[in-house]
Amino acid sequence: MQKGINYKRILLHIAFWAAELLFFTFMFGISNQNFGKIFVITLQITPFEMFLTYFTIYFLIPRYLLKSKFLKFIIYSIIVGVFVMIIERLYIFHIYYPIFGSEESVKYIKEYLSENYLKHFFLTYNFLNQFVLFDR
């Protein structure tokens, strides 16, 4: 039974996600010197990554991976990953950019996502998995 709120753990998670946001802003912003747009794009993508990561850590891993149900873990991880990517793209193209974007922004985000999305997605996923291993 857990006693109270673990503020240290909450602060570690907030620090991790803030560092992740800054890391990807600078990593992808250096190539085109447009840190503002990269920051906004990364800020929009981060909640989806957070959902996927925490769903994996607190649901899929304990229910399937730790119980040696490897095939189910792989299948459900792929399904959830694809689902999150689809929802994320729908959000960006049908909610965020029609309200806040311009034609130039839409072109820019399409280029950004097509060139960097999978790299961004897997790096974040890998970093957080390493972070969680040390957090336990």
Short mmCIF file of N, CA and C in Angstrom, two decimals:
data_model
loop_
_atom_site.label_atom_id
_atom_site.label_comp_id
_atom_site.label_asym_id
_atom_site.label_seq_id
_atom_site.Cartn_x
_atom_site.Cartn_y
_atom_site.Cartn_z
N MET A 1 0.85 -1.18 0.00
CA MET A 1 0.00 0.00 0.00
C MET A 1 0.89 1.24 0.00
N GLN A 2 0.58 2.15 -0.86
CA GLN A 2 1.37 3.36 -1.02
C GLN A 2 0.86 4.44 -0.08
N LYS A 3 1.80 5.14 0.58
CA LYS A 3 1.42 6.19 1.52
C LYS A 3 1.61 7.55 0.87
N GLY A 4 0.55 8.32 0.73
CA GLY A 4 0.65 9.69 0.24
C GLY A 4 1.12 9.81 -1.19
N ILE A 5 1.38 11.03 -1.55
CA ILE A 5 1.84 11.35 -2.91
C ILE A 5 3.36 11.38 -2.92
N ASN A 6 3.94 10.73 -3.90
CA ASN A 6 5.38 10.70 -4.04
C ASN A 6 5.80 11.90 -4.89
N TYR A 7 6.08 13.02 -4.24
CA TYR A 7 6.41 14.25 -4.96
C TYR A 7 7.73 14.14 -5.72
N LYS A 8 8.66 13.39 -5.19
CA LYS A 8 9.94 13.21 -5.89
C LYS A 8 9.71 12.53 -7.23
N ARG A 9 8.88 11.52 -7.22
CA ARG A 9 8.60 10.78 -8.47
C ARG A 9 7.88 11.69 -9.47
N ILE A 10 6.92 12.47 -9.01
CA ILE A 10 6.20 13.39 -9.88
C ILE A 10 7.16 14.42 -10.48
N LEU A 11 8.04 14.97 -9.65
CA LEU A 11 9.02 15.94 -10.14
C LEU A 11 9.98 15.32 -11.15
N LEU A 12 10.36 14.06 -10.92
CA LEU A 12 11.23 13.37 -11.89
C LEU A 12 10.54 13.21 -13.24
N HIS A 13 9.26 12.89 -13.21
CA HIS A 13 8.52 12.73 -14.46
C HIS A 13 8.36 14.08 -15.17
N ILE A 14 8.05 15.12 -14.44
CA ILE A 14 7.94 16.46 -15.03
C ILE A 14 9.29 16.88 -15.61
N ALA A 15 10.36 16.64 -14.87
CA ALA A 15 11.70 16.99 -15.36
C ALA A 15 12.04 16.20 -16.62
N PHE A 16 11.68 14.91 -16.63
CA PHE A 16 11.96 14.12 -17.82
C PHE A 16 11.26 14.68 -19.04
N TRP A 17 9.95 14.95 -18.92
CA TRP A 17 9.20 15.41 -20.09
C TRP A 17 9.64 16.81 -20.52
N ALA A 18 10.02 17.65 -19.57
CA ALA A 18 10.56 18.97 -19.94
C ALA A 18 11.88 18.81 -20.67
N ALA A 19 12.73 17.91 -20.18
CA ALA A 19 14.01 17.65 -20.86
C ALA A 19 13.78 17.06 -22.25
N GLU A 20 12.81 16.17 -22.37
CA GLU A 20 12.49 15.58 -23.67
C GLU A 20 12.04 16.66 -24.65
N LEU A 21 11.20 17.56 -24.19
CA LEU A 21 10.71 18.65 -25.02
C LEU A 21 11.87 19.54 -25.48
N LEU A 22 12.74 19.91 -24.58
CA LEU A 22 13.89 20.75 -24.94
C LEU A 22 14.88 20.01 -25.84
N PHE A 23 15.12 18.74 -25.53
CA PHE A 23 16.05 17.95 -26.32
C PHE A 23 15.62 17.91 -27.79
N PHE A 24 14.36 17.56 -28.04
CA PHE A 24 13.90 17.45 -29.42
C PHE A 24 13.77 18.82 -30.09
N THR A 25 13.45 19.84 -29.32
CA THR A 25 13.42 21.18 -29.88
C THR A 25 14.79 21.57 -30.40
N PHE A 26 15.81 21.33 -29.61
CA PHE A 26 17.16 21.69 -30.04
C PHE A 26 17.70 20.72 -31.09
N MET A 27 17.42 19.43 -30.93
CA MET A 27 17.93 18.44 -31.88
C MET A 27 17.43 18.71 -33.29
N PHE A 28 16.13 18.96 -33.43
CA PHE A 28 15.57 19.19 -34.77
C PHE A 28 15.62 20.66 -35.16
N GLY A 29 15.73 21.56 -34.19
CA GLY A 29 15.80 22.98 -34.49
C GLY A 29 17.14 23.41 -35.03
N ILE A 30 18.20 22.71 -34.69
CA ILE A 30 19.54 23.07 -35.15
C ILE A 30 19.65 22.96 -36.66
N SER A 31 19.01 21.95 -37.24
CA SER A 31 19.15 21.72 -38.68
C SER A 31 18.53 22.84 -39.52
N ASN A 32 17.47 23.47 -39.03
CA ASN A 32 16.85 24.52 -39.84
C ASN A 32 16.77 25.87 -39.14
N GLN A 33 17.34 25.96 -37.95
CA GLN A 33 17.39 27.22 -37.20
C GLN A 33 16.01 27.83 -36.96
N ASN A 34 15.01 27.00 -36.81
CA ASN A 34 13.66 27.50 -36.54
C ASN A 34 13.15 26.85 -35.26
N PHE A 35 13.72 27.29 -34.14
CA PHE A 35 13.42 26.67 -32.85
C PHE A 35 11.96 26.89 -32.43
N GLY A 36 11.40 28.03 -32.78
CA GLY A 36 10.02 28.33 -32.39
C GLY A 36 9.03 27.34 -32.95
N LYS A 37 9.12 27.10 -34.26
CA LYS A 37 8.20 26.14 -34.89
C LYS A 37 8.43 24.73 -34.37
N ILE A 38 9.69 24.35 -34.22
CA ILE A 38 10.00 23.01 -33.72
C ILE A 38 9.47 22.85 -32.30
N PHE A 39 9.61 23.88 -31.47
CA PHE A 39 9.10 23.81 -30.10
C PHE A 39 7.58 23.60 -30.11
N VAL A 40 6.87 24.34 -30.93
CA VAL A 40 5.41 24.21 -31.00
C VAL A 40 5.01 22.83 -31.49
N ILE A 41 5.68 22.34 -32.51
CA ILE A 41 5.37 21.00 -33.03
C ILE A 41 5.65 19.94 -31.96
N THR A 42 6.80 20.03 -31.32
CA THR A 42 7.16 19.06 -30.29
C THR A 42 6.18 19.14 -29.12
N LEU A 43 5.78 20.34 -28.77
CA LEU A 43 4.81 20.53 -27.70
C LEU A 43 3.48 19.86 -28.04
N GLN A 44 3.11 19.88 -29.30
CA GLN A 44 1.87 19.25 -29.73
C GLN A 44 1.96 17.73 -29.74
N ILE A 45 3.13 17.20 -30.00
CA ILE A 45 3.33 15.76 -30.09
C ILE A 45 3.53 15.11 -28.72
N THR A 46 4.09 15.84 -27.79
CA THR A 46 4.45 15.28 -26.48
C THR A 46 3.28 14.63 -25.73
N PRO A 47 2.09 15.22 -25.65
CA PRO A 47 1.01 14.53 -24.91
C PRO A 47 0.66 13.15 -25.48
N PHE A 48 0.76 13.00 -26.78
CA PHE A 48 0.49 11.70 -27.39
C PHE A 48 1.57 10.69 -27.01
N GLU A 49 2.81 11.15 -26.99
CA GLU A 49 3.91 10.28 -26.57
C GLU A 49 3.77 9.91 -25.10
N MET A 50 3.33 10.87 -24.30
CA MET A 50 3.13 10.60 -22.88
C MET A 50 2.08 9.51 -22.69
N PHE A 51 0.97 9.63 -23.40
CA PHE A 51 -0.09 8.62 -23.29
C PHE A 51 0.46 7.25 -23.67
N LEU A 52 1.12 7.18 -24.82
CA LEU A 52 1.65 5.90 -25.29
C LEU A 52 2.65 5.32 -24.30
N THR A 53 3.52 6.15 -23.80
CA THR A 53 4.55 5.69 -22.88
C THR A 53 3.96 5.19 -21.58
N TYR A 54 3.10 5.97 -20.96
CA TYR A 54 2.52 5.56 -19.68
C TYR A 54 1.58 4.36 -19.84
N PHE A 55 0.87 4.30 -20.95
CA PHE A 55 0.02 3.14 -21.21
C PHE A 55 0.87 1.87 -21.31
N THR A 56 2.00 2.00 -21.98
CA THR A 56 2.90 0.85 -22.11
C THR A 56 3.48 0.46 -20.76
N ILE A 57 3.95 1.45 -20.02
CA ILE A 57 4.63 1.17 -18.75
C ILE A 57 3.69 0.61 -17.70
N TYR A 58 2.52 1.21 -17.59
CA TYR A 58 1.62 0.84 -16.49
C TYR A 58 0.54 -0.16 -16.86
N PHE A 59 0.37 -0.45 -18.15
CA PHE A 59 -0.64 -1.42 -18.54
C PHE A 59 -0.04 -2.60 -19.31
N LEU A 60 0.60 -2.32 -20.45
CA LEU A 60 1.08 -3.41 -21.29
C LEU A 60 2.22 -4.20 -20.65
N ILE A 61 3.19 -3.53 -20.08
CA ILE A 61 4.33 -4.24 -19.50
C ILE A 61 3.91 -5.14 -18.35
N PRO A 62 3.16 -4.62 -17.35
CA PRO A 62 2.78 -5.53 -16.26
C PRO A 62 1.84 -6.65 -16.69
N ARG A 63 0.94 -6.35 -17.61
CA ARG A 63 -0.07 -7.34 -17.99
C ARG A 63 0.47 -8.40 -18.96
N TYR A 64 1.40 -8.02 -19.83
CA TYR A 64 1.84 -8.97 -20.86
C TYR A 64 3.34 -9.29 -20.79
N LEU A 65 4.18 -8.28 -20.76
CA LEU A 65 5.62 -8.53 -20.82
C LEU A 65 6.13 -9.24 -19.57
N LEU A 66 5.74 -8.76 -18.40
CA LEU A 66 6.21 -9.37 -17.16
C LEU A 66 5.61 -10.75 -16.92
N LYS A 67 4.54 -11.07 -17.63
CA LYS A 67 3.93 -12.40 -17.52
C LYS A 67 4.34 -13.29 -18.69
N SER A 68 5.39 -12.87 -19.40
CA SER A 68 5.97 -13.63 -20.52
C SER A 68 5.00 -13.88 -21.66
N LYS A 69 4.06 -12.99 -21.86
CA LYS A 69 3.15 -13.07 -23.00
C LYS A 69 3.69 -12.14 -24.08
N PHE A 70 4.83 -12.55 -24.64
CA PHE A 70 5.60 -11.69 -25.53
C PHE A 70 4.87 -11.35 -26.82
N LEU A 71 4.25 -12.32 -27.43
CA LEU A 71 3.56 -12.07 -28.69
C LEU A 71 2.42 -11.07 -28.49
N LYS A 72 1.63 -11.25 -27.44
CA LYS A 72 0.55 -10.30 -27.15
C LYS A 72 1.11 -8.91 -26.88
N PHE A 73 2.21 -8.85 -26.14
CA PHE A 73 2.83 -7.56 -25.85
C PHE A 73 3.24 -6.85 -27.14
N ILE A 74 3.89 -7.57 -28.03
CA ILE A 74 4.33 -6.98 -29.30
C ILE A 74 3.14 -6.54 -30.14
N ILE A 75 2.15 -7.38 -30.26
CA ILE A 75 0.97 -7.05 -31.08
C ILE A 75 0.24 -5.84 -30.50
N TYR A 76 -0.01 -5.84 -29.19
CA TYR A 76 -0.72 -4.71 -28.59
C TYR A 76 0.11 -3.44 -28.63
N SER A 77 1.41 -3.56 -28.49
CA SER A 77 2.28 -2.37 -28.58
C SER A 77 2.20 -1.75 -29.97
N ILE A 78 2.23 -2.58 -30.99
CA ILE A 78 2.12 -2.09 -32.36
C ILE A 78 0.76 -1.45 -32.59
N ILE A 79 -0.30 -2.11 -32.15
CA ILE A 79 -1.65 -1.57 -32.34
C ILE A 79 -1.80 -0.23 -31.65
N VAL A 80 -1.38 -0.14 -30.40
CA VAL A 80 -1.50 1.11 -29.65
C VAL A 80 -0.61 2.19 -30.28
N GLY A 81 0.60 1.83 -30.70
CA GLY A 81 1.49 2.80 -31.35
C GLY A 81 0.90 3.37 -32.62
N VAL A 82 0.36 2.51 -33.46
CA VAL A 82 -0.27 2.97 -34.70
C VAL A 82 -1.50 3.82 -34.40
N PHE A 83 -2.31 3.40 -33.43
CA PHE A 83 -3.49 4.17 -33.04
C PHE A 83 -3.10 5.57 -32.58
N VAL A 84 -2.10 5.67 -31.73
CA VAL A 84 -1.66 6.97 -31.23
C VAL A 84 -1.12 7.83 -32.37
N MET A 85 -0.36 7.25 -33.29
CA MET A 85 0.15 8.04 -34.42
C MET A 85 -0.99 8.55 -35.29
N ILE A 86 -2.00 7.75 -35.51
CA ILE A 86 -3.15 8.19 -36.32
C ILE A 86 -3.89 9.32 -35.61
N ILE A 87 -4.18 9.15 -34.33
CA ILE A 87 -4.89 10.19 -33.57
C ILE A 87 -4.06 11.48 -33.54
N GLU A 88 -2.77 11.34 -33.38
CA GLU A 88 -1.88 12.51 -33.36
C GLU A 88 -1.92 13.26 -34.69
N ARG A 89 -1.83 12.54 -35.77
CA ARG A 89 -1.89 13.18 -37.10
C ARG A 89 -3.24 13.84 -37.32
N LEU A 90 -4.31 13.17 -36.93
CA LEU A 90 -5.64 13.77 -37.07
C LEU A 90 -5.73 15.06 -36.27
N TYR A 91 -5.21 15.04 -35.07
CA TYR A 91 -5.22 16.25 -34.24
C TYR A 91 -4.45 17.38 -34.91
N ILE A 92 -3.25 17.08 -35.34
CA ILE A 92 -2.40 18.13 -35.91
C ILE A 92 -3.02 18.72 -37.18
N PHE A 93 -3.48 17.87 -38.08
CA PHE A 93 -3.96 18.36 -39.37
C PHE A 93 -5.40 18.87 -39.35
N HIS A 94 -6.24 18.38 -38.43
CA HIS A 94 -7.65 18.77 -38.46
C HIS A 94 -8.08 19.68 -37.31
N ILE A 95 -7.25 19.81 -36.28
CA ILE A 95 -7.60 20.69 -35.17
C ILE A 95 -6.58 21.81 -35.01
N TYR A 96 -5.31 21.42 -34.79
CA TYR A 96 -4.30 22.43 -34.50
C TYR A 96 -4.04 23.38 -35.68
N TYR A 97 -3.71 22.84 -36.83
CA TYR A 97 -3.34 23.71 -37.94
C TYR A 97 -4.49 24.48 -38.59
N PRO A 98 -5.70 23.96 -38.65
CA PRO A 98 -6.78 24.82 -39.15
C PRO A 98 -7.03 26.04 -38.25
N ILE A 99 -6.75 25.89 -36.96
CA ILE A 99 -6.97 27.01 -36.05
C ILE A 99 -5.76 27.94 -36.00
N PHE A 100 -4.57 27.38 -35.83
CA PHE A 100 -3.38 28.19 -35.58
C PHE A 100 -2.40 28.26 -36.74
N GLY A 101 -2.54 27.40 -37.71
CA GLY A 101 -1.52 27.29 -38.74
C GLY A 101 -1.82 28.09 -39.99
N SER A 102 -0.85 28.11 -40.85
CA SER A 102 -0.97 28.72 -42.17
C SER A 102 -0.59 27.66 -43.19
N GLU A 103 -0.70 28.00 -44.47
CA GLU A 103 -0.30 27.04 -45.51
C GLU A 103 1.17 26.66 -45.35
N GLU A 104 1.99 27.65 -45.02
CA GLU A 104 3.42 27.38 -44.83
C GLU A 104 3.62 26.43 -43.64
N SER A 105 2.84 26.63 -42.57
CA SER A 105 2.96 25.76 -41.40
C SER A 105 2.56 24.33 -41.71
N VAL A 106 1.49 24.17 -42.48
CA VAL A 106 1.04 22.83 -42.84
C VAL A 106 2.11 22.12 -43.67
N LYS A 107 2.70 22.83 -44.62
CA LYS A 107 3.78 22.26 -45.43
C LYS A 107 4.95 21.87 -44.54
N TYR A 108 5.28 22.75 -43.61
CA TYR A 108 6.41 22.53 -42.73
C TYR A 108 6.19 21.30 -41.84
N ILE A 109 5.00 21.19 -41.26
CA ILE A 109 4.72 20.06 -40.37
C ILE A 109 4.71 18.75 -41.14
N LYS A 110 4.22 18.75 -42.38
CA LYS A 110 4.24 17.53 -43.19
C LYS A 110 5.68 17.09 -43.42
N GLU A 111 6.56 18.04 -43.75
CA GLU A 111 7.97 17.70 -43.96
C GLU A 111 8.59 17.21 -42.66
N TYR A 112 8.31 17.90 -41.57
CA TYR A 112 8.88 17.53 -40.27
C TYR A 112 8.45 16.14 -39.86
N LEU A 113 7.16 15.87 -39.95
CA LEU A 113 6.66 14.56 -39.53
C LEU A 113 7.16 13.44 -40.42
N SER A 114 7.20 13.69 -41.72
CA SER A 114 7.64 12.62 -42.61
C SER A 114 9.12 12.32 -42.45
N GLU A 115 9.92 13.34 -42.15
CA GLU A 115 11.36 13.12 -42.02
C GLU A 115 11.78 12.68 -40.62
N ASN A 116 11.11 13.18 -39.60
CA ASN A 116 11.62 13.01 -38.24
C ASN A 116 10.71 12.27 -37.28
N TYR A 117 9.50 11.98 -37.66
CA TYR A 117 8.54 11.47 -36.68
C TYR A 117 8.97 10.16 -36.05
N LEU A 118 9.32 9.18 -36.87
CA LEU A 118 9.68 7.88 -36.30
C LEU A 118 10.93 7.97 -35.45
N LYS A 119 11.88 8.78 -35.88
CA LYS A 119 13.09 8.97 -35.08
C LYS A 119 12.71 9.59 -33.73
N HIS A 120 11.87 10.60 -33.74
CA HIS A 120 11.40 11.27 -32.54
C HIS A 120 10.65 10.30 -31.64
N PHE A 121 9.76 9.55 -32.22
CA PHE A 121 8.92 8.61 -31.49
C PHE A 121 9.76 7.54 -30.79
N PHE A 122 10.66 6.89 -31.52
CA PHE A 122 11.43 5.80 -30.94
C PHE A 122 12.48 6.29 -29.95
N LEU A 123 13.08 7.46 -30.20
CA LEU A 123 14.03 8.00 -29.23
C LEU A 123 13.33 8.30 -27.90
N THR A 124 12.17 8.91 -27.96
CA THR A 124 11.43 9.21 -26.73
C THR A 124 11.05 7.93 -26.01
N TYR A 125 10.55 6.98 -26.74
CA TYR A 125 10.11 5.72 -26.16
C TYR A 125 11.29 5.02 -25.48
N ASN A 126 12.43 5.01 -26.14
CA ASN A 126 13.62 4.38 -25.59
C ASN A 126 14.12 5.13 -24.35
N PHE A 127 14.17 6.48 -24.43
CA PHE A 127 14.63 7.26 -23.29
C PHE A 127 13.75 7.01 -22.07
N LEU A 128 12.45 7.01 -22.25
CA LEU A 128 11.56 6.84 -21.10
C LEU A 128 11.65 5.44 -20.54
N ASN A 129 11.81 4.46 -21.38
CA ASN A 129 11.96 3.10 -20.87
C ASN A 129 13.21 2.99 -20.01
N GLN A 130 14.29 3.63 -20.42
CA GLN A 130 15.51 3.64 -19.60
C GLN A 130 15.28 4.38 -18.30
N PHE A 131 14.56 5.50 -18.37
CA PHE A 131 14.24 6.32 -17.21
C PHE A 131 13.43 5.51 -16.20
N VAL A 132 12.47 4.76 -16.67
CA VAL A 132 11.59 3.98 -15.79
C VAL A 132 12.37 2.84 -15.14
N LEU A 133 13.29 2.26 -15.85
CA LEU A 133 14.08 1.17 -15.25
C LEU A 133 14.85 1.66 -14.04
N PHE A 134 15.35 2.90 -14.08
CA PHE A 134 16.10 3.45 -12.97
C PHE A 134 15.19 4.04 -11.89
N ASP A 135 13.93 4.26 -12.22
CA ASP A 135 12.97 4.89 -11.31
C ASP A 135 12.40 3.88 -10.31
N ARG A 136 12.48 2.63 -10.62
CA ARG A 136 11.85 1.61 -9.76
C ARG A 136 12.74 1.22 -8.61
#
